[in-house]
Short mmCIF file of C-alpha atoms in Angstrom, two decimals:
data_model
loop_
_atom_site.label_atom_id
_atom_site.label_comp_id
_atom_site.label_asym_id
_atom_site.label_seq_id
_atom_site.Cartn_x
_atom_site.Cartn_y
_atom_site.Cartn_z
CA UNK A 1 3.42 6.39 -13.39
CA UNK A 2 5.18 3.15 -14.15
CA UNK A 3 7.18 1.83 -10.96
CA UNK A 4 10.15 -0.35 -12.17
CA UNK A 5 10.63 -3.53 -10.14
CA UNK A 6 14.36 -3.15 -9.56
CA UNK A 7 14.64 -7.07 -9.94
CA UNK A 8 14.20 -9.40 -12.26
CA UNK A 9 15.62 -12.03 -14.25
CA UNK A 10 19.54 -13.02 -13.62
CA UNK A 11 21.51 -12.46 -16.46
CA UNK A 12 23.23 -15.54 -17.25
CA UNK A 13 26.41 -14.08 -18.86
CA UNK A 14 29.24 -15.57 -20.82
CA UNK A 15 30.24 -19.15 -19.94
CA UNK A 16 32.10 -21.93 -21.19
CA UNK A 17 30.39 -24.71 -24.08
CA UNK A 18 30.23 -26.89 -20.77
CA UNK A 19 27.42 -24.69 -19.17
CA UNK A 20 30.56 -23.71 -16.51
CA UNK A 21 32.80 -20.56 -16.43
CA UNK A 22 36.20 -21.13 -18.37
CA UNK A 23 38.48 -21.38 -15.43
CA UNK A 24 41.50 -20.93 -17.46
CA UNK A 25 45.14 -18.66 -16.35
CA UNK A 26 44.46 -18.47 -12.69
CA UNK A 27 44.48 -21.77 -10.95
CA UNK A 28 47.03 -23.76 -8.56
CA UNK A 29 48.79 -25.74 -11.37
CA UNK A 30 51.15 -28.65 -10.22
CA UNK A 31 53.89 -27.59 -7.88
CA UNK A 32 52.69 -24.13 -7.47
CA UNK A 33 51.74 -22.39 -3.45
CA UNK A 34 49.19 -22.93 -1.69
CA UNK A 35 46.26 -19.83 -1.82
CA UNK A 36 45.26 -17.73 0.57
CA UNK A 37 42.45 -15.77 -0.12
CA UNK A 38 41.50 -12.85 2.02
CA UNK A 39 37.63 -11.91 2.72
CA UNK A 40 36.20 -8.74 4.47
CA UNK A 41 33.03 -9.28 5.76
CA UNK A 42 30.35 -6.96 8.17
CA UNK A 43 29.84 -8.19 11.68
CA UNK A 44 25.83 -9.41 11.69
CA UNK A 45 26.19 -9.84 15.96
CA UNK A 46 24.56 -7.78 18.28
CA UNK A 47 27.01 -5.09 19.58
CA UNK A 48 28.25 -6.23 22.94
CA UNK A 49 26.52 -9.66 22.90
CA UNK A 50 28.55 -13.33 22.00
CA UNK A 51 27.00 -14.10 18.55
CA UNK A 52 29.62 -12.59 16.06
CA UNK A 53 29.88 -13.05 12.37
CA UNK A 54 33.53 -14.44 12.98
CA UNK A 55 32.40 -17.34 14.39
CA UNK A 56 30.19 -18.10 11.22
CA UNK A 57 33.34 -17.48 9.09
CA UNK A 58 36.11 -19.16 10.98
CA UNK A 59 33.86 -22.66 10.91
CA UNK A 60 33.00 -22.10 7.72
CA UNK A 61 36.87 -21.41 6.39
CA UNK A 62 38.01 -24.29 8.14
CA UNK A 63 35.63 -26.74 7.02
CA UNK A 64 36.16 -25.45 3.14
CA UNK A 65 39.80 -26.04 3.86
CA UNK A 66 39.45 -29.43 4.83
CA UNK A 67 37.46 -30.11 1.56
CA UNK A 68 40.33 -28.16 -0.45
CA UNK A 69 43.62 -28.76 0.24
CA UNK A 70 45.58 -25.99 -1.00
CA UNK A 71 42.99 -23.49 -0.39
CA UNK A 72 43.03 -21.62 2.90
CA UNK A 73 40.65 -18.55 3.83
CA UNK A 74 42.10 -15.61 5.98
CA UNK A 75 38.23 -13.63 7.02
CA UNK A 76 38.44 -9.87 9.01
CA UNK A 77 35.40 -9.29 9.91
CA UNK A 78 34.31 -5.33 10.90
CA UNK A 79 31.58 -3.88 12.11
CA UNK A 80 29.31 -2.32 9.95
CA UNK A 81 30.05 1.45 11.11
CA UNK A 82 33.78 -0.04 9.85
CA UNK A 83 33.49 -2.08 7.06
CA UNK A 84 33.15 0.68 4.33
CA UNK A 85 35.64 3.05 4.83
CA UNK A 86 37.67 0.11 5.78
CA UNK A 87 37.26 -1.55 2.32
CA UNK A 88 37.71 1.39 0.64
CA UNK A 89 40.87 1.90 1.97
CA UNK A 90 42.15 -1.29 0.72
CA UNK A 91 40.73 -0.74 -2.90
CA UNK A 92 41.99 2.58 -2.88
CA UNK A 93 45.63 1.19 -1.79
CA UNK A 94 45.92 -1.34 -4.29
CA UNK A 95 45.33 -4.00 -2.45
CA UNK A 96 41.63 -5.14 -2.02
CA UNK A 97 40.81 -8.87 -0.66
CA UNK A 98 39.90 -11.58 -2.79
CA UNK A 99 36.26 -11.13 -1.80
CA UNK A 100 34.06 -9.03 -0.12
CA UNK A 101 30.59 -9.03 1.76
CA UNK A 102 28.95 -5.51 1.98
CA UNK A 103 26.57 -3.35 1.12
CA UNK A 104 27.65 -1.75 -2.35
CA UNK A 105 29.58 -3.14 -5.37
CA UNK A 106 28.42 -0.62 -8.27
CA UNK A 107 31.24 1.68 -7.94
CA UNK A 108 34.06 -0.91 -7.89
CA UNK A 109 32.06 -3.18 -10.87
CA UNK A 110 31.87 0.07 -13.19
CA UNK A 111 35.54 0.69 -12.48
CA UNK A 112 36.50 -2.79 -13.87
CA UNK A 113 37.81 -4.29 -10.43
CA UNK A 114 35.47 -6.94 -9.92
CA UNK A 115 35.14 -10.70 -11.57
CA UNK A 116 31.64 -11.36 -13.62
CA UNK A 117 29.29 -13.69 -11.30
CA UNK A 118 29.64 -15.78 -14.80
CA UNK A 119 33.56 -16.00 -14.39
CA UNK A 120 33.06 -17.47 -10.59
CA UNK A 121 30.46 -20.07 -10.70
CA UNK A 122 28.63 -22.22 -13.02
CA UNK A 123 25.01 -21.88 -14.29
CA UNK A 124 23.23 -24.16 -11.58
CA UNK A 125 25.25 -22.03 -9.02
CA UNK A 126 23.93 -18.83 -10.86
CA UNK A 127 20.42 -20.36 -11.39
CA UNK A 128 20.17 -20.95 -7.32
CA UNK A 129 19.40 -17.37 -6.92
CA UNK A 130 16.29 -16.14 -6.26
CA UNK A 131 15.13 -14.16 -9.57
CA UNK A 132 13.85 -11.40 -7.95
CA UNK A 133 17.55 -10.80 -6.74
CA UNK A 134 19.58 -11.59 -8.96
CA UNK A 135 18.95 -8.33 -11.58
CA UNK A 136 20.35 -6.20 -8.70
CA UNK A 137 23.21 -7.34 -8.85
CA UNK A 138 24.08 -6.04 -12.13
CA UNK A 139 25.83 -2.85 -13.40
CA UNK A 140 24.87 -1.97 -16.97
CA UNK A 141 23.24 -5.33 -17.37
CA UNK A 142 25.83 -7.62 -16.46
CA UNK A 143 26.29 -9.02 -12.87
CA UNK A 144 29.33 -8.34 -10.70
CA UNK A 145 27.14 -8.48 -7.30
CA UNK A 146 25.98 -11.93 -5.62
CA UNK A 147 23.41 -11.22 -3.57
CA UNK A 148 24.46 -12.51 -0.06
CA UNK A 149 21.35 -12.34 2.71
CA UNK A 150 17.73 -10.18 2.33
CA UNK A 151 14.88 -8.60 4.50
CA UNK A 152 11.70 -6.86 3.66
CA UNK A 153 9.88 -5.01 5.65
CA UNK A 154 6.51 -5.29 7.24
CA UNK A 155 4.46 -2.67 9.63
CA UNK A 156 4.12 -3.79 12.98
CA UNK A 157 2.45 -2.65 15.83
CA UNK A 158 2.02 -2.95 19.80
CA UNK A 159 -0.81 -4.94 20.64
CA UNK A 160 -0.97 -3.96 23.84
CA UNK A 161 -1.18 -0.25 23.80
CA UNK A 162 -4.11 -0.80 20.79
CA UNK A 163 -5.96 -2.42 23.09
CA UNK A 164 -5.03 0.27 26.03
CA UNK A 165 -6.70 2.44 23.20
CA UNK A 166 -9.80 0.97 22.28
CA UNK A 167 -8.62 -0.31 19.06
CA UNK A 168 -8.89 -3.88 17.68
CA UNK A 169 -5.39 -5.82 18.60
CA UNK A 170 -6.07 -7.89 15.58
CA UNK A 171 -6.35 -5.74 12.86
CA UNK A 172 -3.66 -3.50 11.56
CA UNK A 173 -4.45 -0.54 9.87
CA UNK A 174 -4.72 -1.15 6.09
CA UNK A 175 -4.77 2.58 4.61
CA UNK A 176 -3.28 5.96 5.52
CA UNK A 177 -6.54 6.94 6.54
CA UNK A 178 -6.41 4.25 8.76
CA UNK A 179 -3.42 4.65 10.28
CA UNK A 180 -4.19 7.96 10.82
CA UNK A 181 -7.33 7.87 12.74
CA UNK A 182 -5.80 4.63 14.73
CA UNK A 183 -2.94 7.57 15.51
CA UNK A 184 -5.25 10.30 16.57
CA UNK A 185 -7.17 7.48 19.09
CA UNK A 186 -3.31 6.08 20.58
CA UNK A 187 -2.51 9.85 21.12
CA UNK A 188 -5.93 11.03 23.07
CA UNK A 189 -5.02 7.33 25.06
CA UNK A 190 -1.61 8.78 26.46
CA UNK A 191 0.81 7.07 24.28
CA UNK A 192 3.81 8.35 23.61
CA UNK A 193 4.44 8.24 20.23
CA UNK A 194 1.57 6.68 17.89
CA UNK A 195 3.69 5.85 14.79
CA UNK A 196 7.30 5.75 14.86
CA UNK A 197 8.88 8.04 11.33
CA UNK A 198 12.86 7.52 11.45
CA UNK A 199 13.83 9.79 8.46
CA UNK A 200 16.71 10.35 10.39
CA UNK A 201 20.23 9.85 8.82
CA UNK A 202 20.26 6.47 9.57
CA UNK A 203 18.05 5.18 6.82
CA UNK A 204 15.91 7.67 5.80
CA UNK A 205 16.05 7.09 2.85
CA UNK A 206 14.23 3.49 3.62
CA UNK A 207 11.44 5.11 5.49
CA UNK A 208 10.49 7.63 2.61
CA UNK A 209 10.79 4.59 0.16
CA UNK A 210 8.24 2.69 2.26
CA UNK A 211 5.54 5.74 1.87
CA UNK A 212 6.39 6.58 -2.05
CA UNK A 213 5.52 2.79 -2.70
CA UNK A 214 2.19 2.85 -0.96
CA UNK A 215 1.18 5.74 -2.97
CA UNK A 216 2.53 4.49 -6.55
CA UNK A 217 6.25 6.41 -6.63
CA UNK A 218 9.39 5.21 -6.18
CA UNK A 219 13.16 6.91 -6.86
CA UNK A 220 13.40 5.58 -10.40
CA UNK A 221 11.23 4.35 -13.47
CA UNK A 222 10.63 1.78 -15.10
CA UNK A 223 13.74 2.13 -17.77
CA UNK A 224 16.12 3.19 -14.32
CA UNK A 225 15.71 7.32 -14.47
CA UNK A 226 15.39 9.09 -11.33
CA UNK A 227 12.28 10.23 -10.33
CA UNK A 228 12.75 11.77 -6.47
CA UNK A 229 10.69 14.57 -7.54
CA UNK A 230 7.54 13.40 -9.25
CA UNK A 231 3.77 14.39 -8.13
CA UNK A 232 3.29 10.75 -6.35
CA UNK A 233 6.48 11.33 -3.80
CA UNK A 234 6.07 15.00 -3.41
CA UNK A 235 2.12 13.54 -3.19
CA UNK A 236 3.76 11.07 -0.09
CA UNK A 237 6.01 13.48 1.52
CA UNK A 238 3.31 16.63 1.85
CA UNK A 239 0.71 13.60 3.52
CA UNK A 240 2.75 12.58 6.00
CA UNK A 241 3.67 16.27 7.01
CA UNK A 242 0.34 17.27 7.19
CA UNK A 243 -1.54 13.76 8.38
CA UNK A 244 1.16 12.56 10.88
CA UNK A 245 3.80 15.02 11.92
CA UNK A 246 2.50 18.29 12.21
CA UNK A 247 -0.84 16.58 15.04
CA UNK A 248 1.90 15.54 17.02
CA UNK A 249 1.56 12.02 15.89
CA UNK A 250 5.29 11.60 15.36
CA UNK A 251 8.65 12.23 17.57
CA UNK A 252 8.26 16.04 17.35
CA UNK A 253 11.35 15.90 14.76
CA UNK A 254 11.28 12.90 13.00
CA UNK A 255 14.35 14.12 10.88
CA UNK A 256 16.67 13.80 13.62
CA UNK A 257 15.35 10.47 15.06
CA UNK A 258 17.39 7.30 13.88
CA UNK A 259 15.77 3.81 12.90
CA UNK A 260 17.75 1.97 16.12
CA UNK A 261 16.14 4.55 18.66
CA UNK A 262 12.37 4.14 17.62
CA UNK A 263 12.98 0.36 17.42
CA UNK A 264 14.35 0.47 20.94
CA UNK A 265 11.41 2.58 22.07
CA UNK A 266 9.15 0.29 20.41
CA UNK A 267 10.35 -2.66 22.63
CA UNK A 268 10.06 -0.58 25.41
CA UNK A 269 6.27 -0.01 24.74
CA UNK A 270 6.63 3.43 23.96
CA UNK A 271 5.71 3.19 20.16
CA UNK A 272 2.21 1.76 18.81
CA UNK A 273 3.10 1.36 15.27
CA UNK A 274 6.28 1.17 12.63
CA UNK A 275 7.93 -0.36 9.83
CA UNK A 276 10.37 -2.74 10.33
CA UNK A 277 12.41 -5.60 9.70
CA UNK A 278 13.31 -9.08 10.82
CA UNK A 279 15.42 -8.07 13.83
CA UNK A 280 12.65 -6.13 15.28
CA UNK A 281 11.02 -8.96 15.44
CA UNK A 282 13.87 -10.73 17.46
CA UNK A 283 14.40 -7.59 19.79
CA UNK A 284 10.79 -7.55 20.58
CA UNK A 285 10.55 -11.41 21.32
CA UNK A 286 13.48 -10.41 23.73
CA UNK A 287 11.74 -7.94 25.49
CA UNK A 288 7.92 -10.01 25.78
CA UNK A 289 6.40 -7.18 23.66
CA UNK A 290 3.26 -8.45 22.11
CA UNK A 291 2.92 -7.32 18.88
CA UNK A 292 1.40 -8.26 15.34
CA UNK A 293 2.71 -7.43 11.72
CA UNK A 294 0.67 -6.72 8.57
CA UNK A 295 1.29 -5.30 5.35
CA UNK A 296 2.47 -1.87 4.56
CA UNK A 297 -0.36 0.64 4.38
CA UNK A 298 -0.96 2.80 1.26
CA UNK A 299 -2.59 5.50 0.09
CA UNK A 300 -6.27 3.22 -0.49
CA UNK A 301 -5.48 0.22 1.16
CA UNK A 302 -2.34 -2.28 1.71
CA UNK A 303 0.71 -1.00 -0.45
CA UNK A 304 1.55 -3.20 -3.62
CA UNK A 305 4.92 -3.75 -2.99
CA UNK A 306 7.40 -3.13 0.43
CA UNK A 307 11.18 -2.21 0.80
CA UNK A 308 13.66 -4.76 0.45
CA UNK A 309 17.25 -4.57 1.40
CA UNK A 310 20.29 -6.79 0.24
CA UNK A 311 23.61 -7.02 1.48
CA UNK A 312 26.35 -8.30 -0.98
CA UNK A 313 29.39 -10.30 -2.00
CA UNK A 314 32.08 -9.61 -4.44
CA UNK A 315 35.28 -10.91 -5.62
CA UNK A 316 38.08 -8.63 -6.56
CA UNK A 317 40.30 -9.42 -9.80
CA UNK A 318 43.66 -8.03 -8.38
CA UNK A 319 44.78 -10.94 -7.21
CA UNK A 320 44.60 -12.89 -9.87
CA UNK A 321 42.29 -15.92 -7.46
CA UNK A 322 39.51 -16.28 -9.81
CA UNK A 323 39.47 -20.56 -9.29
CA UNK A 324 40.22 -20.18 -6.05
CA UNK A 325 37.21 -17.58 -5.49
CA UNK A 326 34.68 -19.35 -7.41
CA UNK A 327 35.15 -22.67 -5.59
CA UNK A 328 34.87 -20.80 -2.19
CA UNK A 329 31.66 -18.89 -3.00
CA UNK A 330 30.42 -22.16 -4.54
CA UNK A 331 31.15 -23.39 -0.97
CA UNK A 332 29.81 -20.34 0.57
CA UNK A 333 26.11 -20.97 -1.10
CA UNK A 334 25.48 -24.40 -0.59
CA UNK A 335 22.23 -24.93 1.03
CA UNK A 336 23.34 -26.35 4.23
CA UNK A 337 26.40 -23.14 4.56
CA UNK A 338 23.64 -20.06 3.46
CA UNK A 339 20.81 -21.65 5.44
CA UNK A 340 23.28 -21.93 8.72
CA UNK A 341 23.29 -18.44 8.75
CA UNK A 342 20.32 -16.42 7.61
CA UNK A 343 18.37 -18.60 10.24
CA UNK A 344 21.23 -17.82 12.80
CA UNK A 345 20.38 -13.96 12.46
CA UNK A 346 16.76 -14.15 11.42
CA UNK A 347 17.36 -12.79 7.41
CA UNK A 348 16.04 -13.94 4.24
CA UNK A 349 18.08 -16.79 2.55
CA UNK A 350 18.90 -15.49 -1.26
CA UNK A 351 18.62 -19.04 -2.86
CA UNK A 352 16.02 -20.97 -3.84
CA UNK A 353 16.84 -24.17 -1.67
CA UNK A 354 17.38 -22.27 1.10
CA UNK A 355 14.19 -20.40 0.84
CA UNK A 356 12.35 -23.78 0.22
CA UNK A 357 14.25 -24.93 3.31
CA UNK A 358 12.96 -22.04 5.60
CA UNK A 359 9.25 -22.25 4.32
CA UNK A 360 9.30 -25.83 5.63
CA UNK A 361 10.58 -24.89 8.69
CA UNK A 362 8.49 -24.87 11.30
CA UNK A 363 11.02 -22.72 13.94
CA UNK A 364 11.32 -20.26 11.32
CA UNK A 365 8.06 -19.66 11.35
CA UNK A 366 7.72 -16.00 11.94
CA UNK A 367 9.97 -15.23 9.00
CA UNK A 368 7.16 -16.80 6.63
CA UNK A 369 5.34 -13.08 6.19
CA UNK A 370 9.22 -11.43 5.27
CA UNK A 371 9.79 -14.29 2.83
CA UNK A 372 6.59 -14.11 1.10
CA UNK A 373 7.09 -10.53 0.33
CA UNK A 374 10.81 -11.07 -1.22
CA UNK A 375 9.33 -11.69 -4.57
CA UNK A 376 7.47 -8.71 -5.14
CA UNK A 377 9.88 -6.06 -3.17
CA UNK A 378 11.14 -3.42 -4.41
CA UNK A 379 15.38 -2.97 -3.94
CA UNK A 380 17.15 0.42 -4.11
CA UNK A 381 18.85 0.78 -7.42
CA UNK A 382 22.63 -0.07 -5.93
CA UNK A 383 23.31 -1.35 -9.80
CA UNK A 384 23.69 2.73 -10.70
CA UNK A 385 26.75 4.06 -10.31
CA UNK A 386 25.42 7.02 -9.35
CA UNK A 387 23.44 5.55 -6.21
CA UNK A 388 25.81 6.01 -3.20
CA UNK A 389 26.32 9.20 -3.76
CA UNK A 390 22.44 9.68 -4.42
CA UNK A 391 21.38 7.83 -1.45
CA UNK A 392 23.91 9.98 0.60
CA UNK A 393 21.67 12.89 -0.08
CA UNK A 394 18.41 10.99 0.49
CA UNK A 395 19.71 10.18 4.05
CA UNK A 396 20.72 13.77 5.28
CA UNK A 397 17.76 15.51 3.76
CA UNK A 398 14.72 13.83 2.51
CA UNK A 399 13.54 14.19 5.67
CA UNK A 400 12.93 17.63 6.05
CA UNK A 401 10.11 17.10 3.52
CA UNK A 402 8.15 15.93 6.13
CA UNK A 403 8.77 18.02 8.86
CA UNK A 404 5.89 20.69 10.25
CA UNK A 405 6.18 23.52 7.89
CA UNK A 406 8.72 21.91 5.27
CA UNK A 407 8.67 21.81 1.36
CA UNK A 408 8.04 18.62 0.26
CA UNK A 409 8.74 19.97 -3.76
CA UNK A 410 11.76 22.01 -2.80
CA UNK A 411 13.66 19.69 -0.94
CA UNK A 412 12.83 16.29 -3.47
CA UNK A 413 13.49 18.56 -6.79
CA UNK A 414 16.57 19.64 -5.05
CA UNK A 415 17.83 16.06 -4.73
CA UNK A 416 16.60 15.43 -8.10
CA UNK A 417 19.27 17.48 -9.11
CA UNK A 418 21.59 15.77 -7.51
CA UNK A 419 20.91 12.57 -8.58
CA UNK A 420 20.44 13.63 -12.31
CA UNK A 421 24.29 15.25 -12.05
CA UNK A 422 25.35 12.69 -10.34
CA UNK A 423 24.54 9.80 -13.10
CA UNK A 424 25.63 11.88 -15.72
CA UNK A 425 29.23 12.58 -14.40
CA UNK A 426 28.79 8.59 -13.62
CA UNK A 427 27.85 7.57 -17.19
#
């Protein structure tokens, strides 16, 4: 089966003879008000703790200001259990912000509501992006998403309790079979839960994306046609349920067991071995757990390819602020603005400077093995319009594929379905 990569090349779309967007109907002309533009953005901070997006944003608007007088930035920022329904609202009103930073554009894009990337900034802008990003962004092959901060993922595991166990505390397990046996030792050694399987709501859908890839699968081809169903993820799902869950290896219902409990777990020593992503890595610093990463395992040996996850921006057309937008996002993605904060909360920078900036630095260090996997990841397929609803279904019942006694071929051709009705009503 062929696996699409879900990235590639950015599409450069329409500019002006310049090389720059045609900025042309929308600016502040002579005489005319000052702007305010009005951004949503998510809340990166830890709940509870003193390092909030707003902070980020309110430096950042004022310093923009000062550089462009006439131009002023009003930010909100939500938390992430917020930000959606909160955005929605506002779109749904009539009256979205000038720009947004969230998870999901497609919907909005298809529905004409969103500026072109190539209306906001000129090529070198556009060319900063990493190319394994910037295809993502696109709805029906042109871009209306800018790709704002990344993470991959990488299996880690508990030093510690390996070496409780008998096994080697510097070598990961490569394979399935691997992992498996390593599980069946960590179990007869007392701990409490050898590998850590969130297929919970939370991000199941992740999780089950992770194990398709090691084993050649993936949710869609290589032209962008669902394939939940096929033999190589009905293949992934039946493994695990025999090979992991049903021994006990496993929370005894990994279906109801969130990402954010097994990572807490995990820093408490309680879990041997899991996927995750950069702010595991930061919670377990936090905590003194000593623990090493490695590559995801698949079916024969170290997976091809891991999970990568974007988070975007977007600028709405209501408003008329196109100018106004560009120059901000512009502002938004210089090196020295992007850099500030993907090293502040320990994500991937989406430009190429500011991924040549982390690689040289030396306090950013552990981020090296996230960033060297960006490249070759493999992104959900947010460009379909037909995703969020799709990806709704993954996260309430993929799991139950997995579970002791499940269906693995029931429950994926079921959300096969789905997904298949789905992007037809879309299209």
């Amino acid at each position: 089966m062929r696996r699409r990569r879900f990235l590639g090349m950015a599409a450069a779309g329409a500019v002006g003879a310049a090389g720059v967007p045609a900025l042309t109907g929308c600016g502040k002309g002579p005489g005319s008000a000052d702007v305010t533009l009005r951004l949503v953005a998510a809340d990166y901070g830890s709940p509870g703790a003193h390092n909030s997006s707003k902070v980020y944003w309110r430096k950042l608007a004022d310093a923009f200001a000062a550089e462009n007088p006439g131009i002023k930035v009003d930010v909100t920022v939500h938390s992430w259990n917020e930000i959606g329904k909160k955005l929605t609202d506002m779109v749904d009103a009539g009256d979205p912000p000038d720009l947004a930073q969230v998870d999901s554009y497609a919907n909005w894009a298809a529905e004409g509501k969103l500026y072109k990337v190539s209306e906001l900034l000129p090529i070198p802008a556009q060319a900063e992006f990493l190319t394994s990003l910037a295809e993502a962004g696109e709805v029906r092959r042109v871009q209306y998403g800018l790709p704002f901060v990344a993470s991959t993922r990488v299996l880690f595991y508990n030093k510690d309790l390996f070496a409780k166990a008998g096994l080697n505390p510097k070598k990961p397990p490569r394979s399935w079979d691997e992992l498996k046996s390593a599980a069946r030792t960590l179990k007869q050694a007392g701990v409490k839960i050898p590998y850590g399987l969130p297929l919970g709501p939370e991000e199941a859908q992740g999780e089950a994306l992770m194990w398709m890839l090691g084993n050649g699968g993936s949710y869609v081809d290589s032209v962008g046609n669902y394939t939940i169903n096929s033999p190589e993820n009905i293949e992934t799902m039946e493994w695990l349920r025999d090979n992991l869950v049903t021994p006990g290896y496993t929370e005894p219902d990994p279906q109801r067991v969130n990402r954010q409990k097994l990572f807490d777990a995990f820093t408490a020593g309680e879990v041997a071995v899991l996927n995750g992503h950069p702010t595991l890595m930061q919670q377990a610093d936090k905590k003194g757990i000593s623990y090493g990463t490695g590559k995801l395992p698949g079916r024969g040996g170290p997976a091809e390819g891991t999970l990568g996850v974007a988070d975007w921006m977007m600028a709405f057309r209501e408003h008329g602020h196109r100018e106004e937008c560009g120059k901000f996002l512009s502002f938004v993605y210089e090196e020295k603005n992007h850099y500030d904060f993907v090293s502040q909360y320990g994500l991937l920078p989406v430009t190429t400077s500011a991924s040549e900036r982390m690689r040289a630095d030396e306090e950013q260090k552990k981020l090296w093995p996230f960033l060297d996997q960006l490249s070759s990841a493999e992104f959900y397929p947010v460009g379909k319009v037909s995703w969020a609803g799709t990806t709704a279904g993954l996260k309430k019942t993929i799991g139950q594929a997995a579970m002791k006694g499940g269906d693995p071929r029931s429950v994926l051709t079921a959300l096969q379905r789905e997904a298949d009705a789905a992007e037809k009503a879309g299209s």
